[in-house]
């Protein structure tokens, strides 16, 4: 019997690539995002791959809209097996250049959207005592960087909220599971959509991975949700361990490099941002899963492949911690 999977933020980026993987499995995929063009194109892809799709435009910041979407999903396909929270919005700017309204909106979607989605999923999963919720997180949920205070704050909040929920589910002995897939920099369209007040076009901090790398990590996390979290990409492991081992040094390093590393030498995006409204409205353009960095993005991750095997993953984490420690020690001796 095919799985029924709900994916928020399914019109582009990681959500879109994840939807394709479930389509290949023949799953019933419920596609949620604010726009229309991207959702309709994603649905066509899923159907062509052998799956079944239901399009439901929805703003995840609105809890009632998510309730309607979940009702439609279960009326169409039956019980929801997997709920994946992936939708977000953000602002690229120094904190004091972000208005209160903009900060509030980014937080509503990127944090409270995950809370709303999780609540909606639990309302249906807990009575049946089965189901899986996957949060698409980020290395920036543990190690914040400059120019992305709204996004980093929201992803930190997702980590704390999910850890709290996980302990509550364990206390109940529930067979409903939740896990987080912590992401590296990914080549998604958001860098051309995001509200930016930077002098140049924003970019993910290299190394950059393709959305398919992230999507494989999300699907694996959904298949094996008993682990608290999964690190996707070597840069995620390195970032998290560097922050644990030498946070003050990393603060100074990011203060020196973090502004330039998040910008190309190109002019900033000239189109509208997706903070308050989708860029792919009913008459809009489908932007697909990929952003504009295909020429430098990696389509494979050795670390992500290892992370799918517990023993190998433990070895890679140990090696990663040792490598970061050696680098920091060498750096200190050179100073």
Coordinates of C-alpha atoms in Angstrom, one line a residue:
X1 CA 0.0 0.0 0.0
X2 CA 1.6 3.4 -1.0
X3 CA 2.6 5.9 1.7
X4 CA 0.7 9.1 2.0
X5 CA 3.3 12.0 2.5
X6 CA 2.6 15.7 3.1
X7 CA 5.4 18.1 2.1
X8 CA 5.3 21.8 2.9
X9 CA 7.4 24.1 0.7
X10 CA 6.9 21.5 -2.1
X11 CA 7.0 23.9 -5.0
X12 CA 10.8 24.4 -5.2
X13 CA 14.1 23.5 -3.6
X14 CA 14.5 20.7 -1.2
X15 CA 10.7 20.1 -0.9
X16 CA 10.4 19.8 -4.6
X17 CA 13.3 17.3 -4.9
X18 CA 11.9 15.3 -2.0
X19 CA 8.5 15.1 -3.7
X20 CA 10.1 13.7 -6.8
X21 CA 11.7 10.9 -4.8
X22 CA 8.4 9.9 -3.2
X23 CA 6.8 10.1 -6.7
X24 CA 9.4 7.5 -7.9
X25 CA 8.2 5.3 -5.0
X26 CA 4.6 5.5 -6.2
X27 CA 3.6 7.4 -3.0
X28 CA 0.6 9.6 -2.5
X29 CA 2.2 13.1 -2.2
X30 CA 0.3 16.1 -0.9
X31 CA 2.0 19.3 -2.1
X32 CA 1.7 22.4 0.0
X33 CA 3.1 25.9 -0.7
X34 CA 1.7 29.4 -1.3
X35 CA 2.2 29.5 -5.0
X36 CA 0.5 27.7 -7.8
X37 CA 2.8 27.3 -10.8
X38 CA 5.5 25.4 -8.9
X39 CA 2.9 23.1 -7.2
X40 CA 1.2 22.3 -10.5
X41 CA 4.5 21.5 -12.1
X42 CA 5.6 19.3 -9.2
X43 CA 2.3 17.4 -9.4
X44 CA 2.9 16.7 -13.1
X45 CA 6.3 15.4 -12.2
X46 CA 5.0 13.1 -9.5
X47 CA 2.3 11.7 -11.7
X48 CA 4.8 11.0 -14.5
X49 CA 7.1 9.2 -12.1
X50 CA 4.3 6.8 -11.0
X51 CA 3.1 8.6 -7.9
X52 CA -0.2 10.4 -7.1
X53 CA -0.3 14.1 -6.3
X54 CA -2.7 16.4 -4.5
X55 CA -2.0 20.2 -4.8
X56 CA -3.1 22.3 -1.9
X57 CA -2.0 26.0 -1.9
X58 CA -1.5 27.0 1.7
X59 CA 0.4 29.5 3.9
X60 CA 1.9 27.4 6.7
X61 CA 1.9 30.5 9.0
X62 CA -1.9 30.0 9.1
X63 CA -2.7 27.0 11.3
X64 CA -6.3 26.8 10.0
X65 CA -5.1 26.6 6.4
X66 CA -2.9 23.6 7.3
X67 CA -5.9 21.9 9.0
X68 CA -7.9 22.3 5.8
X69 CA -4.9 20.8 3.8
X70 CA -4.6 17.8 6.1
X71 CA -8.3 17.1 5.9
X72 CA -8.1 17.2 2.1
X73 CA -5.1 14.9 2.2
X74 CA -6.9 12.3 4.3
X75 CA -10.1 12.5 2.4
X76 CA -8.2 11.9 -0.8
X77 CA -5.6 9.4 0.2
X78 CA -6.4 8.2 3.7
X79 CA -4.2 8.4 6.8
X80 CA -1.1 10.5 6.6
X81 CA 2.1 8.4 7.1
X82 CA 4.8 11.1 6.8
X83 CA 4.7 14.9 7.3
X84 CA 7.7 16.9 6.2
X85 CA 8.1 20.5 7.2
X86 CA 10.2 22.4 4.7
X87 CA 8.6 25.7 3.9
X88 CA 10.4 28.9 4.9
X89 CA 11.0 32.5 4.1
X90 CA 14.0 34.7 5.0
X91 CA 15.7 38.1 4.8
X92 CA 19.3 38.7 3.9
X93 CA 20.4 41.9 5.8
X94 CA 22.0 43.1 8.9
X95 CA 19.6 42.8 11.8
X96 CA 19.1 46.6 12.2
X97 CA 18.1 46.8 8.5
X98 CA 15.2 44.4 9.0
X99 CA 11.8 45.8 9.9
X100 CA 9.7 44.4 12.7
X101 CA 7.1 43.3 10.1
X102 CA 9.6 41.5 8.0
X103 CA 11.2 39.8 11.0
X104 CA 7.8 38.7 12.2
X105 CA 6.8 37.3 8.8
X106 CA 10.1 35.3 8.4
X107 CA 9.6 33.9 11.9
X108 CA 6.0 33.0 11.4
X109 CA 6.8 30.9 8.3
X110 CA 10.2 29.5 9.2
X111 CA 9.5 28.6 12.8
X112 CA 5.8 28.8 13.5
X113 CA 5.0 27.1 10.2
X114 CA 6.9 24.1 11.5
X115 CA 5.0 24.3 14.8
X116 CA 1.7 24.5 12.9
X117 CA 2.6 21.6 10.6
X118 CA 3.7 19.5 13.5
X119 CA 0.5 20.2 15.5
X120 CA -1.6 19.4 12.5
X121 CA 0.2 16.1 11.9
X122 CA 0.1 15.1 15.5
X123 CA -3.6 15.7 15.7
X124 CA -4.1 12.9 13.2
X125 CA -1.1 10.6 14.1
X126 CA -1.4 10.4 17.9
X127 CA -4.9 8.8 18.0
X128 CA -3.6 6.1 15.5
X129 CA -0.3 5.8 17.4
X130 CA 1.8 5.9 14.2
X131 CA 3.4 8.3 11.8
X132 CA 6.6 10.3 11.2
X133 CA 7.3 14.0 11.2
X134 CA 10.6 15.2 9.6
X135 CA 11.8 18.8 10.2
X136 CA 14.1 20.1 7.5
X137 CA 16.7 21.9 9.6
X138 CA 20.0 23.5 9.0
X139 CA 23.5 23.7 10.3
X140 CA 22.6 27.3 10.9
X141 CA 20.2 26.1 13.6
X142 CA 23.2 25.4 15.7
X143 CA 25.8 27.8 14.4
X144 CA 24.4 31.2 13.5
X145 CA 26.0 33.4 10.8
X146 CA 25.8 37.1 10.0
X147 CA 23.1 38.5 7.7
X148 CA 20.7 35.7 8.4
X149 CA 19.5 36.5 12.0
X150 CA 15.8 35.8 11.2
X151 CA 16.5 32.4 9.6
X152 CA 19.1 31.4 12.1
X153 CA 16.9 32.3 15.0
X154 CA 14.0 30.3 13.5
X155 CA 16.1 27.2 12.9
X156 CA 17.5 27.4 16.4
X157 CA 13.9 27.5 17.6
X158 CA 12.9 24.5 15.5
X159 CA 15.7 22.5 17.1
X160 CA 14.6 23.4 20.6
X161 CA 10.9 22.8 19.9
X162 CA 11.5 19.4 18.2
X163 CA 13.8 18.2 21.0
X164 CA 11.1 19.1 23.6
X165 CA 8.4 17.3 21.6
X166 CA 10.6 14.3 21.1
X167 CA 11.1 13.8 24.8
X168 CA 7.3 14.1 25.3
X169 CA 6.7 11.4 22.7
X170 CA 9.3 9.1 24.3
X171 CA 7.7 9.7 27.7
X172 CA 4.4 8.5 26.3
X173 CA 5.9 5.5 24.6
X174 CA 4.4 6.8 21.4
X175 CA 4.9 5.2 18.0
X176 CA 4.8 8.6 16.5
X177 CA 8.3 9.7 15.7
X178 CA 10.0 13.0 14.9
X179 CA 13.5 13.7 13.6
X180 CA 15.5 16.5 12.0
X181 CA 17.6 16.5 8.8
X182 CA 20.2 19.2 9.3
X183 CA 21.1 20.7 5.9
X184 CA 24.2 22.3 4.4
X185 CA 24.2 25.1 1.9
X186 CA 21.8 24.0 -0.9
X187 CA 21.4 25.3 -4.5
X188 CA 17.7 26.3 -4.3
X189 CA 15.8 29.2 -5.9
X190 CA 15.5 31.0 -2.6
X191 CA 18.7 33.0 -3.2
X192 CA 17.0 34.7 -6.1
X193 CA 13.6 35.1 -4.3
X194 CA 14.8 36.1 -0.8
X195 CA 14.3 39.7 0.4
X196 CA 17.8 41.1 0.3
X197 CA 19.4 44.4 1.2
X198 CA 22.9 43.3 0.4
X199 CA 24.9 45.2 -2.2
X200 CA 25.4 42.0 -4.3
X201 CA 23.4 38.8 -5.2
X202 CA 23.1 36.5 -2.1
X203 CA 24.5 33.0 -2.3
X204 CA 24.8 30.0 0.0
X205 CA 28.1 29.7 1.8
X206 CA 30.2 27.1 -0.2
X207 CA 30.4 24.2 -0.5
X208 CA 27.0 24.1 -2.1
X209 CA 25.0 20.9 -2.7
X210 CA 22.2 20.2 -5.1
X211 CA 18.7 19.7 -3.7
X212 CA 18.7 16.0 -4.6
X213 CA 21.5 15.5 -2.0
X214 CA 19.3 17.1 0.7
X215 CA 16.2 15.2 -0.5
X216 CA 17.9 11.8 -0.2
X217 CA 18.7 12.8 3.4
X218 CA 15.1 13.8 4.1
X219 CA 13.7 10.6 2.8
X220 CA 16.2 8.5 4.7
X221 CA 15.3 10.4 7.9
X222 CA 11.7 9.6 7.3
X223 CA 12.4 6.0 6.7
X224 CA 14.6 5.8 9.9
X225 CA 13.1 8.4 12.3
X226 CA 14.3 6.9 15.6
X227 CA 17.6 9.0 15.4
X228 CA 17.3 12.4 16.9
X229 CA 18.8 14.1 13.8
X230 CA 20.8 13.5 10.7
X231 CA 23.7 15.7 9.4
X232 CA 23.6 16.1 5.6
X233 CA 26.9 17.1 4.0
X234 CA 30.5 17.3 5.3
X235 CA 30.2 21.0 5.8
X236 CA 27.3 20.5 8.2
X237 CA 29.4 18.2 10.3
X238 CA 32.4 20.6 10.2
X239 CA 30.3 23.6 11.1
X240 CA 28.6 22.0 14.1
X241 CA 31.7 20.5 15.5
X242 CA 33.8 23.7 15.0
X243 CA 31.1 25.6 16.9
X244 CA 31.2 23.1 19.7
X245 CA 35.0 23.0 20.0
X246 CA 35.9 26.6 19.4
X247 CA 32.8 28.9 19.2
X248 CA 34.7 32.1 20.0
X249 CA 37.2 31.5 17.2
X250 CA 34.4 30.7 14.8
X251 CA 32.7 34.0 15.8
X252 CA 35.7 36.0 14.7
X253 CA 36.2 33.9 11.6
X254 CA 32.6 34.5 10.5
X255 CA 32.8 38.2 11.4
X256 CA 35.8 38.4 8.9
X257 CA 34.5 36.2 6.1
X258 CA 30.7 35.7 6.6
X259 CA 29.7 38.9 4.7
X260 CA 31.7 38.2 1.5
X261 CA 31.0 34.5 1.6
X262 CA 27.3 35.1 1.2
X263 CA 27.5 37.3 -1.8
X264 CA 28.5 36.9 -5.4
X265 CA 30.0 39.7 -7.5
X266 CA 26.7 40.0 -9.4
X267 CA 24.0 42.6 -9.0
X268 CA 21.3 41.9 -6.4
X269 CA 18.0 40.3 -7.6
X270 CA 15.9 42.7 -9.5
X271 CA 12.6 40.8 -9.1
X272 CA 10.2 40.8 -6.2
X273 CA 10.9 38.7 -3.0
X274 CA 8.7 35.9 -1.7
X275 CA 8.6 37.1 1.9
X276 CA 4.9 38.3 1.8
X277 CA 3.7 36.7 -1.4
X278 CA 4.8 33.8 -3.6
X279 CA 6.7 34.6 -6.8
X280 CA 5.0 31.7 -8.6
X281 CA 1.4 32.9 -8.5
X282 CA -1.3 31.4 -10.7
X283 CA 0.2 33.1 -13.8
X284 CA 3.7 32.8 -12.5
X285 CA 6.7 30.8 -13.6
X286 CA 7.7 27.4 -12.3
X287 CA 11.3 27.8 -10.9
X288 CA 11.9 24.1 -10.3
X289 CA 14.1 22.6 -7.6
X290 CA 17.4 24.2 -8.5
X291 CA 18.8 27.7 -8.1
X292 CA 21.4 29.5 -10.2
X293 CA 24.4 27.8 -8.8
X294 CA 24.3 24.5 -10.8
X295 CA 27.9 25.1 -12.1
X296 CA 29.4 24.9 -8.6
X297 CA 26.9 22.7 -6.7
X298 CA 27.8 19.1 -5.8
X299 CA 25.4 16.4 -6.8
X300 CA 26.9 13.8 -4.3
X301 CA 27.9 13.9 -0.7
X302 CA 30.2 11.1 0.6
X303 CA 29.3 12.1 4.2
X304 CA 25.6 12.0 3.5
X305 CA 25.9 8.5 2.1
X306 CA 27.8 7.5 5.3
X307 CA 25.2 9.1 7.5
X308 CA 22.7 6.5 6.2
X309 CA 24.8 3.8 7.9
X310 CA 25.0 4.2 11.8
X311 CA 28.5 2.7 12.3
X312 CA 30.0 4.6 9.4
X313 CA 28.2 7.7 10.5
X314 CA 29.8 7.4 14.0
X315 CA 33.2 7.0 12.5
X316 CA 32.8 10.0 10.2
X317 CA 31.7 12.2 13.1
X318 CA 34.7 11.1 15.1
X319 CA 37.0 11.8 12.2
X320 CA 35.3 15.1 11.6
X321 CA 35.7 16.2 15.2
X322 CA 39.4 15.2 15.1
X323 CA 39.9 17.0 11.9
X324 CA 38.3 20.2 13.2
X325 CA 40.3 19.9 16.4
X326 CA 43.6 19.5 14.5
X327 CA 42.8 22.5 12.3
X328 CA 42.0 24.7 15.2
X329 CA 45.1 23.6 17.1
X330 CA 47.3 24.4 14.1
X331 CA 45.6 27.7 13.7
X332 CA 46.2 28.6 17.4
X333 CA 49.9 27.7 17.1
X334 CA 50.3 29.8 14.0
X335 CA 48.9 32.9 15.7

